[in-house]
Coordinates of C-alpha atoms in Angstrom, one line a residue:
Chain A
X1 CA -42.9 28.7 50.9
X2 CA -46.6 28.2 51.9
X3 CA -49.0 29.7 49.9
X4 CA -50.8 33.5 50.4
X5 CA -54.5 32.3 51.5
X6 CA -55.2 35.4 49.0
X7 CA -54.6 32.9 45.6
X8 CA -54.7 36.0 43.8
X9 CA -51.4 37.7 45.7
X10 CA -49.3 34.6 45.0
X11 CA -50.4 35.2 41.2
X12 CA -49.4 38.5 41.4
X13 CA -45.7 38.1 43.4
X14 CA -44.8 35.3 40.5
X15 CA -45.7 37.5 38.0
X16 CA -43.4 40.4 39.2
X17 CA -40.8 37.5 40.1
X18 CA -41.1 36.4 36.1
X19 CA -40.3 39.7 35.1
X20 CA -37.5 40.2 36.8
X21 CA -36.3 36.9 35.4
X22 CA -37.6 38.2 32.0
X23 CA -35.4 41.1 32.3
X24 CA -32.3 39.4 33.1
X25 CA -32.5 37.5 30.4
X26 CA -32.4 40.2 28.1
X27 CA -29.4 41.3 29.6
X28 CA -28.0 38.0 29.3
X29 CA -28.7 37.7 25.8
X30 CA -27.7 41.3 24.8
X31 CA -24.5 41.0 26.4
X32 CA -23.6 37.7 24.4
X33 CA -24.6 39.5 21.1
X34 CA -22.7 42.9 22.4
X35 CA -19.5 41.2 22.7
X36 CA -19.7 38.9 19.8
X37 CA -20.9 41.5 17.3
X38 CA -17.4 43.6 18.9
X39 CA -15.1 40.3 18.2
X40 CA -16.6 39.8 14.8
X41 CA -16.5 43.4 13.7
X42 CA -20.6 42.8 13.1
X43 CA -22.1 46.2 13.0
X44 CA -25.8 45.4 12.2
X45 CA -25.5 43.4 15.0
X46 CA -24.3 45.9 16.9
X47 CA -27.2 48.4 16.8
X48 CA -29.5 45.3 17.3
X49 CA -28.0 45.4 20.5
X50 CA -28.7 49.2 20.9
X51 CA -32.1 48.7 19.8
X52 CA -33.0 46.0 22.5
X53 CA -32.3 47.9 25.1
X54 CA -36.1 50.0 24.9
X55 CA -37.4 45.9 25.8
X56 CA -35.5 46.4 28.9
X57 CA -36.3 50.2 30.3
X58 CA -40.2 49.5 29.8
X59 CA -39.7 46.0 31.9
X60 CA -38.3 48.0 34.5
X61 CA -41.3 50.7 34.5
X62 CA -43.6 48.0 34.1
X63 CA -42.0 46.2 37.2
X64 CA -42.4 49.8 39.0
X65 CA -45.4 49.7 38.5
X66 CA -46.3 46.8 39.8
X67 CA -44.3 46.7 42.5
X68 CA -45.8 50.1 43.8
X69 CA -49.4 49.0 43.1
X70 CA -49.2 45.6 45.2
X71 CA -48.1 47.4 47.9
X72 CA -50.8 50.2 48.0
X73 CA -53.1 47.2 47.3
X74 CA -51.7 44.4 49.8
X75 CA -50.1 46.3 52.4
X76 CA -47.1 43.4 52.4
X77 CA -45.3 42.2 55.2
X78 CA -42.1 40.4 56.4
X79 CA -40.6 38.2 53.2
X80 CA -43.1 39.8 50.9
X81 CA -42.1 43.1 51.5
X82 CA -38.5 43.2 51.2
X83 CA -39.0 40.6 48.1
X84 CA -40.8 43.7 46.6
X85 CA -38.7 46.2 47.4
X86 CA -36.0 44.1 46.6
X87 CA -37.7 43.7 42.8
X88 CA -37.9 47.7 42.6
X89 CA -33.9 47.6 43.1
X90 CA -32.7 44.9 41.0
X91 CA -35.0 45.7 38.4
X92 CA -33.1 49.1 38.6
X93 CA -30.0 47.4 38.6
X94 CA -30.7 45.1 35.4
X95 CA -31.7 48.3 33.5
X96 CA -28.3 49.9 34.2
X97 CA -26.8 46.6 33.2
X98 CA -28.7 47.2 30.2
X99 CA -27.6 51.0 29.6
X100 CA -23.8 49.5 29.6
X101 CA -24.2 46.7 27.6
X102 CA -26.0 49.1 24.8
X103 CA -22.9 51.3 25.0
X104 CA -20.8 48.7 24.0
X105 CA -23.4 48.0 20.9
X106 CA -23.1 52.0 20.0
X107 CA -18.5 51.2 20.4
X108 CA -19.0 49.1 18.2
X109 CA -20.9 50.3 15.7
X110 CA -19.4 53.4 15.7
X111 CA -15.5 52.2 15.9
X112 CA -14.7 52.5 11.9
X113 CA -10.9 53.0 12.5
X114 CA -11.1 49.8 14.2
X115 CA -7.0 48.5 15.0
X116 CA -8.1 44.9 13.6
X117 CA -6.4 41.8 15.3
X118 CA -5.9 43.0 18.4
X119 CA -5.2 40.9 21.5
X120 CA -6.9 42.6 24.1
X121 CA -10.4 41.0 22.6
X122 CA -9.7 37.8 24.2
X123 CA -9.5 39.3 27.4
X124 CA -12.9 41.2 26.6
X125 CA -14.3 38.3 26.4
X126 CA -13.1 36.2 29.3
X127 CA -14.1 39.2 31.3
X128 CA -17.5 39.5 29.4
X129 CA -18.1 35.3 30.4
X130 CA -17.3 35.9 33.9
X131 CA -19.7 38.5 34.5
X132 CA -22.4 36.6 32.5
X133 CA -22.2 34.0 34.7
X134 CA -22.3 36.1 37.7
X135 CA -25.5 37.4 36.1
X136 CA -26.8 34.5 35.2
X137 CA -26.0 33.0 38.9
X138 CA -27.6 35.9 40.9
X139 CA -30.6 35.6 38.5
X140 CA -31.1 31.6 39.3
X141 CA -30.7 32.5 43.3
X142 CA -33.4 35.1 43.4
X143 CA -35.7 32.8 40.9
X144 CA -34.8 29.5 43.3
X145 CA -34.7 31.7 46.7
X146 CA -30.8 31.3 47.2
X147 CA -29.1 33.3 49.6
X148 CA -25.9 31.1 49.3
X149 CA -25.7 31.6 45.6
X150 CA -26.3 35.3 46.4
X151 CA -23.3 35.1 48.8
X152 CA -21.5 33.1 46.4
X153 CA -21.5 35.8 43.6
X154 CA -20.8 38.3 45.8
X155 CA -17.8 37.0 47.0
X156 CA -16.6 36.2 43.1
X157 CA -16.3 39.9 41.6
X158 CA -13.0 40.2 42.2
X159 CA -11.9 38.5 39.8
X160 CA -13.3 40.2 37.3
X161 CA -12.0 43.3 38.6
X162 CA -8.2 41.8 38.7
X163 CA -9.1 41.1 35.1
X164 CA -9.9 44.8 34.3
X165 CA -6.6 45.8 35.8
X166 CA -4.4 43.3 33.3
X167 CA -6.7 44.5 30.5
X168 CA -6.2 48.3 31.2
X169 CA -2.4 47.9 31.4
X170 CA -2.4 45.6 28.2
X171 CA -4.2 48.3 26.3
X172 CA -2.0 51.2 27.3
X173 CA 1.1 49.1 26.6
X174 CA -0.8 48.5 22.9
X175 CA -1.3 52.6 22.6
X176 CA 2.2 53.3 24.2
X177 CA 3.8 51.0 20.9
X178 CA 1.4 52.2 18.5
X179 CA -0.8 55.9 18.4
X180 CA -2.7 54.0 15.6
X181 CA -4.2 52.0 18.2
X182 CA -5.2 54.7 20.5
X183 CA -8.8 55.2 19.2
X184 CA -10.0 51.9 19.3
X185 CA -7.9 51.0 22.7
X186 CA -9.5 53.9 24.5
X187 CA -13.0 52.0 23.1
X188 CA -11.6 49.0 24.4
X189 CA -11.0 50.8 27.5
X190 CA -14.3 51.9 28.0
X191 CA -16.0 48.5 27.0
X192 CA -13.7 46.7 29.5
X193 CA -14.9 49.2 32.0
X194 CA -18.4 48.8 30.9
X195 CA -18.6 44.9 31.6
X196 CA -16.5 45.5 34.8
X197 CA -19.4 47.2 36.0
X198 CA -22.2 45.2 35.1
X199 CA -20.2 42.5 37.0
X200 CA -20.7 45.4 40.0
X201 CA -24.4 45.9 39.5
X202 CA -24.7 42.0 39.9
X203 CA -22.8 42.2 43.1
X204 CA -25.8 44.6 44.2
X205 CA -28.3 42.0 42.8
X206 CA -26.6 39.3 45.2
X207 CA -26.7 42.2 47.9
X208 CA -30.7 42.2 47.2
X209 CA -31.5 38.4 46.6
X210 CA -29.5 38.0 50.5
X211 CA -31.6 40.6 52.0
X212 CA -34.9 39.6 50.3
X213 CA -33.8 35.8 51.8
X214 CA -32.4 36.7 54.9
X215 CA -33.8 40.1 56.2
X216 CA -29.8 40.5 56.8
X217 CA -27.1 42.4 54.8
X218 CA -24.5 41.0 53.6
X219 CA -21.9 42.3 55.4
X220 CA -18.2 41.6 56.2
X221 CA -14.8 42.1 54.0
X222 CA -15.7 41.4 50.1
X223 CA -12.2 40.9 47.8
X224 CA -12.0 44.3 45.6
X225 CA -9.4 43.9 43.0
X226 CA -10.0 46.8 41.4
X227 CA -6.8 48.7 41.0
X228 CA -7.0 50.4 37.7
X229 CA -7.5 53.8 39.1
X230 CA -3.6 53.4 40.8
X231 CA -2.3 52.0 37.4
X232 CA 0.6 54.1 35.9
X233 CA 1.8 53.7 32.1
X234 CA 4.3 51.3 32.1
X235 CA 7.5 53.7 30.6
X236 CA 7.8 54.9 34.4
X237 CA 8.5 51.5 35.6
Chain B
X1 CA -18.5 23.4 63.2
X2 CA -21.7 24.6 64.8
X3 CA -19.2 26.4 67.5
X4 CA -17.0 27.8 64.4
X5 CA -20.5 29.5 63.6
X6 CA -21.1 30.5 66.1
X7 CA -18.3 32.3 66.8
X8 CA -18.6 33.9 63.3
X9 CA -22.1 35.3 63.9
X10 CA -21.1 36.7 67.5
X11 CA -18.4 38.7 65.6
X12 CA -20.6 39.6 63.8
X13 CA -23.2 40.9 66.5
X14 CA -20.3 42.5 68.0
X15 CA -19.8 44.5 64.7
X16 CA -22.6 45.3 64.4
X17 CA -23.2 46.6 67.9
X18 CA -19.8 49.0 67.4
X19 CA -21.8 50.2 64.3
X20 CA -24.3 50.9 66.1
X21 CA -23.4 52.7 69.1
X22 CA -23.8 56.2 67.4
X23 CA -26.8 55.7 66.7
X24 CA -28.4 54.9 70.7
X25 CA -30.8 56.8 72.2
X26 CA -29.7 59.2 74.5
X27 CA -32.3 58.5 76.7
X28 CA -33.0 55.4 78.9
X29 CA -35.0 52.6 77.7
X30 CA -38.7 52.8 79.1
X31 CA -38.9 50.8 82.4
X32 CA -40.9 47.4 82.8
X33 CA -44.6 48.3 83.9
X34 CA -46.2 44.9 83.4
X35 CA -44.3 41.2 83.9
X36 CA -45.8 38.1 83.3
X37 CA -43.6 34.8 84.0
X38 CA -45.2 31.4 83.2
X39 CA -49.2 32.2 82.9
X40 CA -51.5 29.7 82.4
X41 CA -54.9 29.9 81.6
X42 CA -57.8 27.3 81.9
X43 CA -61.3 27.4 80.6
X44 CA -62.8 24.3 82.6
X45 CA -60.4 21.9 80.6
X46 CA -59.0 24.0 77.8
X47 CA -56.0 25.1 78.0
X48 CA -56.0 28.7 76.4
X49 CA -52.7 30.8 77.9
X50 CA -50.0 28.5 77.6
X51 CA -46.6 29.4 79.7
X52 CA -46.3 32.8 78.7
X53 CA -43.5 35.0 79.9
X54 CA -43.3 39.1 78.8
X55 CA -42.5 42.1 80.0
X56 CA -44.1 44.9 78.9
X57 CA -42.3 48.9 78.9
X58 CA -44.1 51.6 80.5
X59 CA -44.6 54.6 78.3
X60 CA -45.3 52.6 74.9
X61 CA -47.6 51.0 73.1
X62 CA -47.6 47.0 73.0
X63 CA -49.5 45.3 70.2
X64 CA -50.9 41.5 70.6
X65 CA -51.7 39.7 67.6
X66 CA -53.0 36.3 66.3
X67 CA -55.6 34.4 65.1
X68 CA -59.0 34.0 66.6
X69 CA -59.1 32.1 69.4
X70 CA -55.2 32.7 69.6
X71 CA -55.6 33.6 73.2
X72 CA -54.2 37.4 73.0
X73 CA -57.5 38.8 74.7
X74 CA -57.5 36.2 77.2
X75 CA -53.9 36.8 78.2
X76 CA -55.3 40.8 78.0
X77 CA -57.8 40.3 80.2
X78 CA -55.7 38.6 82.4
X79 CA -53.2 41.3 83.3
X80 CA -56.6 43.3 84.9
X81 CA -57.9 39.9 86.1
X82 CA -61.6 40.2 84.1
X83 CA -61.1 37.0 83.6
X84 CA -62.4 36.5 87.4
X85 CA -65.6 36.7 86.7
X86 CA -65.8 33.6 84.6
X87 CA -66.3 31.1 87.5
X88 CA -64.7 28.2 85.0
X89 CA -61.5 30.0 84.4
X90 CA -58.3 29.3 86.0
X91 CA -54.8 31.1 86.1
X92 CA -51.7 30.1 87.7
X93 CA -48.2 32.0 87.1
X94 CA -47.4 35.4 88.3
X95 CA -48.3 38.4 86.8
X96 CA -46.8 41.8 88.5
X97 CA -47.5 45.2 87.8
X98 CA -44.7 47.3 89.4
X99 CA -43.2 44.8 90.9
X100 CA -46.8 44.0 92.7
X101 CA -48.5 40.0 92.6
X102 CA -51.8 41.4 91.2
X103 CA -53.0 37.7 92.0
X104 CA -52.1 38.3 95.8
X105 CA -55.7 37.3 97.6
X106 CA -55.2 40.6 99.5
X107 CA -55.1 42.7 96.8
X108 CA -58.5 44.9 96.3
X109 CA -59.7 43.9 92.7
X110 CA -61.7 47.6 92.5
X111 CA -58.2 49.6 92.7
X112 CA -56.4 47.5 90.2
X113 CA -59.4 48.0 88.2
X114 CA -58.5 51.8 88.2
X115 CA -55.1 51.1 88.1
X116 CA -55.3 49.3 84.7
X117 CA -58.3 50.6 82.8
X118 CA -59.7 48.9 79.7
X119 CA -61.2 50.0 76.4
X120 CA -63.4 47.1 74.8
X121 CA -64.1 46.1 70.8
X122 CA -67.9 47.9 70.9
X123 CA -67.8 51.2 72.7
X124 CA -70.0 51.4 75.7
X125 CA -70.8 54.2 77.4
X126 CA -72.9 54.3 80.1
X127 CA -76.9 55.6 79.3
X128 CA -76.0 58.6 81.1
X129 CA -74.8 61.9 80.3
X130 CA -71.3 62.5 78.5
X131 CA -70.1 64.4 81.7
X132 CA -71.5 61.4 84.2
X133 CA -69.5 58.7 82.0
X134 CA -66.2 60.3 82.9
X135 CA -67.0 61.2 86.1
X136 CA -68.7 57.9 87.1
X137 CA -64.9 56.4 88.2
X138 CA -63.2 59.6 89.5
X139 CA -66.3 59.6 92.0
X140 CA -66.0 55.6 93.2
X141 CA -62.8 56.3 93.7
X142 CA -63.3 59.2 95.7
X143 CA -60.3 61.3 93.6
X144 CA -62.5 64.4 93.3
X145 CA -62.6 66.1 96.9
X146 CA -65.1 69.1 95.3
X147 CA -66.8 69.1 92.4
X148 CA -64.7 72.1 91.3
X149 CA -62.2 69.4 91.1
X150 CA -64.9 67.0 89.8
X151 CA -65.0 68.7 86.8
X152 CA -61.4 69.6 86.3
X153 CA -60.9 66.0 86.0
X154 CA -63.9 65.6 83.5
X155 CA -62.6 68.2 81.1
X156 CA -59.2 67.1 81.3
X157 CA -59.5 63.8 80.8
X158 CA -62.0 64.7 77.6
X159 CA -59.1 66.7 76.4
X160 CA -56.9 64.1 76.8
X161 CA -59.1 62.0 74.7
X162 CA -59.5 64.7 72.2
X163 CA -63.1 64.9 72.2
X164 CA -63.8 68.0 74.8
X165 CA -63.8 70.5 71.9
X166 CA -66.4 68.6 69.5
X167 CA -68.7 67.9 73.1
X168 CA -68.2 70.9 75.7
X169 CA -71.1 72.4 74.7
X170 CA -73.7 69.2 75.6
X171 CA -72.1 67.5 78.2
X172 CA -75.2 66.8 79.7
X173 CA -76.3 65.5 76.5
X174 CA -75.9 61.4 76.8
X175 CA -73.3 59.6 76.2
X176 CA -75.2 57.1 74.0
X177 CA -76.0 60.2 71.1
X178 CA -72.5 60.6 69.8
X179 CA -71.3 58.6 66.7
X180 CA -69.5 55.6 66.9
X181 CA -66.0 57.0 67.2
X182 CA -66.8 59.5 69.4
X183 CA -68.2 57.1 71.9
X184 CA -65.0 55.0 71.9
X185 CA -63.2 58.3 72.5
X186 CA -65.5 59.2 75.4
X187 CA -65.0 55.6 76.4
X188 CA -61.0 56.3 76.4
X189 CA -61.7 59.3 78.7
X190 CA -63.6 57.5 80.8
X191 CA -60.8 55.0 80.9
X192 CA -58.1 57.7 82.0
X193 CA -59.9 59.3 84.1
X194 CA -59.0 57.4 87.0
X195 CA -55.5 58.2 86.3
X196 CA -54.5 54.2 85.5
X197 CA -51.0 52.8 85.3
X198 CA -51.9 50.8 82.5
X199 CA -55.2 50.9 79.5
X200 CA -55.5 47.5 77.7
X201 CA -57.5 47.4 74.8
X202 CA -59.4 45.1 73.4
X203 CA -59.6 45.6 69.5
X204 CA -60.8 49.4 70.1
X205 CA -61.0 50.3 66.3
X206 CA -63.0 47.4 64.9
X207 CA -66.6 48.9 65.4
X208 CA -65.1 52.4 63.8
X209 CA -64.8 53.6 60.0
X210 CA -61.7 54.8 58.6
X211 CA -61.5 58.6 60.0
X212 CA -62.5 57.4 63.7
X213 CA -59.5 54.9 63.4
X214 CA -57.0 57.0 62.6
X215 CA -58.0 60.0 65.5
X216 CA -58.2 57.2 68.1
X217 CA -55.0 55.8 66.9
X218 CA -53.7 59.6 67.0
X219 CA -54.9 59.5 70.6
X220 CA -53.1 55.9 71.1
X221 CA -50.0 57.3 70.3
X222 CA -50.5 60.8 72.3
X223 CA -51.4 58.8 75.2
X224 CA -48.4 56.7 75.4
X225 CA -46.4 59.2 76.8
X226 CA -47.9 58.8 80.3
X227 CA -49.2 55.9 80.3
X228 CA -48.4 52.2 79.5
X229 CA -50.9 50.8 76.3
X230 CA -51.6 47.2 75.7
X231 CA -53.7 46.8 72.9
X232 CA -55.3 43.7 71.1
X233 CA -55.8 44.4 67.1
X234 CA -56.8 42.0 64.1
X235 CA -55.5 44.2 62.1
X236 CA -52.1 44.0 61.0
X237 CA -51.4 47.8 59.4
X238 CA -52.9 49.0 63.0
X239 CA -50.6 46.9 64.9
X240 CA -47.4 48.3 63.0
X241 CA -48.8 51.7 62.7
X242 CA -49.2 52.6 66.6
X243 CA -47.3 50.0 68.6
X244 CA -43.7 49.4 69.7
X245 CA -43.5 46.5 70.6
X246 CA -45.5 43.5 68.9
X247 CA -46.0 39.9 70.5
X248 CA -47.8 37.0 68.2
X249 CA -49.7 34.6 70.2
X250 CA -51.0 31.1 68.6
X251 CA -52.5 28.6 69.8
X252 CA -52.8 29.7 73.3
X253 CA -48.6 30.2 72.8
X254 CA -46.7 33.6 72.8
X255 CA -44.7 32.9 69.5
X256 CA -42.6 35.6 69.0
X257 CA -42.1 39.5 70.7
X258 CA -40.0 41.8 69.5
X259 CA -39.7 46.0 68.5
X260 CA -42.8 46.2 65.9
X261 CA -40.5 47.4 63.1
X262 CA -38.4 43.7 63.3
X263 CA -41.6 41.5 63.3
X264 CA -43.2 42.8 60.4
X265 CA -40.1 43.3 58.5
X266 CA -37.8 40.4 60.0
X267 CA -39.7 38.0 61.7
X268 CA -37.6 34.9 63.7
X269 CA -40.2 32.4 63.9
X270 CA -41.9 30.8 60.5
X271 CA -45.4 31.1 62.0
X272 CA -45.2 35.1 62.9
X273 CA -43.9 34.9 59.3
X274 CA -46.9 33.1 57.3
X275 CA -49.4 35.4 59.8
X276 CA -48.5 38.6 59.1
X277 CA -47.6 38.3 55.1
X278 CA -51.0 36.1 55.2
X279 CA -49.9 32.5 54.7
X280 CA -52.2 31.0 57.2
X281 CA -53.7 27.4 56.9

């Protein structure tokens, strides 16, 4: 893109841009530690990942901020525009990412009953790598000015909700054989549906990086494979 | 493959035109006051209007932007041929204003004067009283039989303008004593007074401070309801904020036209895009 013949507003869009980017990676990195203080059982861990999540709620205000003051200041138009309105909503959307991947730090800490050896962690974590690299893709195509990528992730979150589906009939199956493992199923449960959503918030990033690219939404059929919500237990098969 | 996507995106325009539908006016779309097809226009050698095409909607307000020296208030200037009195300049193409050749040698350069008015950058009334400015034109044109009516069209017209109620009491007073925005306003009376088809205007806030900006652009937008606006503006927030239709011009070259909300939020062409978010050279 050719440059702003204002130096100073090109300053000031990378600098909101490296926030963003800033942001996300927090995410990132507190999702890796959420789920791997969860498989090892690693409390302090845990509420490191709580902790973290302040980092992320005062990028977004700062990106606010920011956001609202270049547009009182540069009145911007076309690309410019919609890339700072666009900042305003994914920032929102990374903090949200960031609410859900601290609930699975408080789980965590706060499972002491904790059904040890259980299967369904695997799955957690499969699911947790696909939606990291869903974030970590919708990241690299706002930073590089991808729509395809965009599109690309957009198309992909179905198959992390088909994963949700096997995971939430797994776990009842688990409960259904043994009421010991009902507590930390149902946190299971909840986790699952935690990282199932952060994959959805980065389907609204993509949504944003297109628009900011394109001026167009994203529009057309999208696979949805979440099904959970028609799941019965499996005794009335 | 380039028919495969094409066929994609016309689905898609078809889509989105279904979606659409509820959401059409109810009324008609404005009718065409002003069309230009293929205008050229020479200075001696240079070449400053090149092939222009546009049609321009009575009943709205049409913003031209660009660059300096982008040609937009030569293709302005044009459409009420003011451009004639520059004994070097040239223009071929067809420009019609309802349906009308306003090139046609037979047609009387004095009534399309009052049939598209103009507002200019510096306002300029005439060194005469506020009541002769806006009766100067009504008068030439013989459209007062009495004076009765004479002045009927006066205070209307400064109503229109929104100045009678800050001037009724000094019309007599010249025209040259108000401030700045004022003038401009009386200058827009003027302008309307003659009951045109058609005001261009040529960058009419760029003499005025903040306050006088906004009530003239209050009057812009008042005014388009009976008449059709053209207006020339350097400044991109104006442009957004009172037109509805937008056309870029560079390089003598009409780049891109379109509803004003598209081109400063979805422009088609790279160099509308680099003008308005301030890319240029």
């Amino acid at each position: 893109m050719t440059q702003h013949t204002v130096r100073a507003y090109d300053e000031e869009l990378a600098l909101l841009s490296s926030k963003i980017n800033q942001m996300g990676g927090i995410a990132e990195a507190m999702l890796v530690d959420a789920i791997d203080a969860l498989v090892r059982n690693d409390v302090p861990k845990a509420r490191l990942v709580v902790d973290r999540d302040v980092q992320i709620d005062l990028l977004q205000q700062d990106i606010e901020e920011m956001a609202v003051s270049l547009i009182a200041r540069r009145q911007p138009m076309a690309i410019d525009l919609r890339r700072i309105m666009g900042s305003i909503r994914i920032a929102t959307d990374i903090e949200r990412i960031g609410d859900l991947v601290k609930n699975i730090g408080k789980r965590t800490s706060s499972a002491e009953d904790r059904f040890t050896g259980n299967r369904s962690l695997a799955g957690i974590q499969h699911m947790a790598h696909l939606v990291l690299q869903q974030i970590k893709t919708v990241l690299d195509a706002f930073a590089q000015n991808k729509p395809d990528l965009a599109r690309h992730v957009w198309l992909h979150d179905g198959d992390i909700d088909q994963l949700n589906n096997s995971l939430f009939r797994e776990l009842l199956t688990y409960m259904m054989e043994d009421p010991r493992s009902i507590t930390f199923s149902t946190h299971l449960l909840f986790i699952a549906k935690n990282i199932e959503r952060a994959g959805d918030h980065a389907t609204n990033i993509a949504e944003t990086v297109y628009f900011i690219e394109t001026g167009q939404q994203l529009s057309g059929p999208r696979p949805k494979g979440d099904a959970s919500a028609l799941a019965f237990t499996p005794s009335m098969e | 493959m380039q028919s495969v996507e094409k066929g994609l995106s016309m689905d898609m325009a078809t889509q989105n035109a279904s979606l659409a539908q509820p959401l059409a006016p109810a009324v008609a779309a404005p009718s065409t006051k002003v069309v230009a097809r293929d205008v050229n226009v020479y200075y001696g050698e240079k070449h400053a209007i090149k092939n222009v095409s546009i049609d321009i909607p009575d009943n709205s307000v049409t913003a031209f932007i660009g660059p300096s020296g982008c040609g937009k208030s030569t293709f302005l200037r044009s459409i009420n041929r003011m451009n004639d009195t520059i004994p070097i300049c040239r223009v071929n193409g067809r420009i019609e204003l309802e349906g009308q050749d306003i090139y046609d040698p037979r047609l009387d350069v004095v009534q399309l004067h009052a049939r598209v008015g103009m507002v200019f950058q510096k306002p300029n009334p005439f060194p005469k009283s506020i009541y002769e400015n806006v009766a100067y034109g009504p008068r030439i044109h013989g459209l007062a039989a009495s004076k009765t009516e004479l002045d009927e069209i006066v205070q209307t017209s400064l109503i229109k303008a929104g100045l009678f109620n800050e001037v009724k009491d000094r019309l007599n007073d010249t025209g040259t004593g108000l401030s700045g925005g004022q003038q401009q306003r009386l200058c827009i009376a003027r302008a309307i007074a003659v009951s045109p088809d058609v005001i261009l205007m040529d960058e009419p806030c760029s003499a005025l401070d903040p306050i006088a900006t906004a009530k003239v652009e209050e009057l812009i937008d008042e005014l388009r309801q009976n008449f059709c606006i053209i207006i020339v503006t350097h400044s991109m927030q104006q442009a957004a904020r009172v037109s509805q239709r937008t056309a870029f011009f560079h390089l003598g070259v009409l780049v891109e036209e379109g509803e004003t909300a598209q081109i400063f939020t979805n422009p088609q062409d790279k160099r509308t895009q680099d003008y308005i978010t301030g890319r240029f050279g």
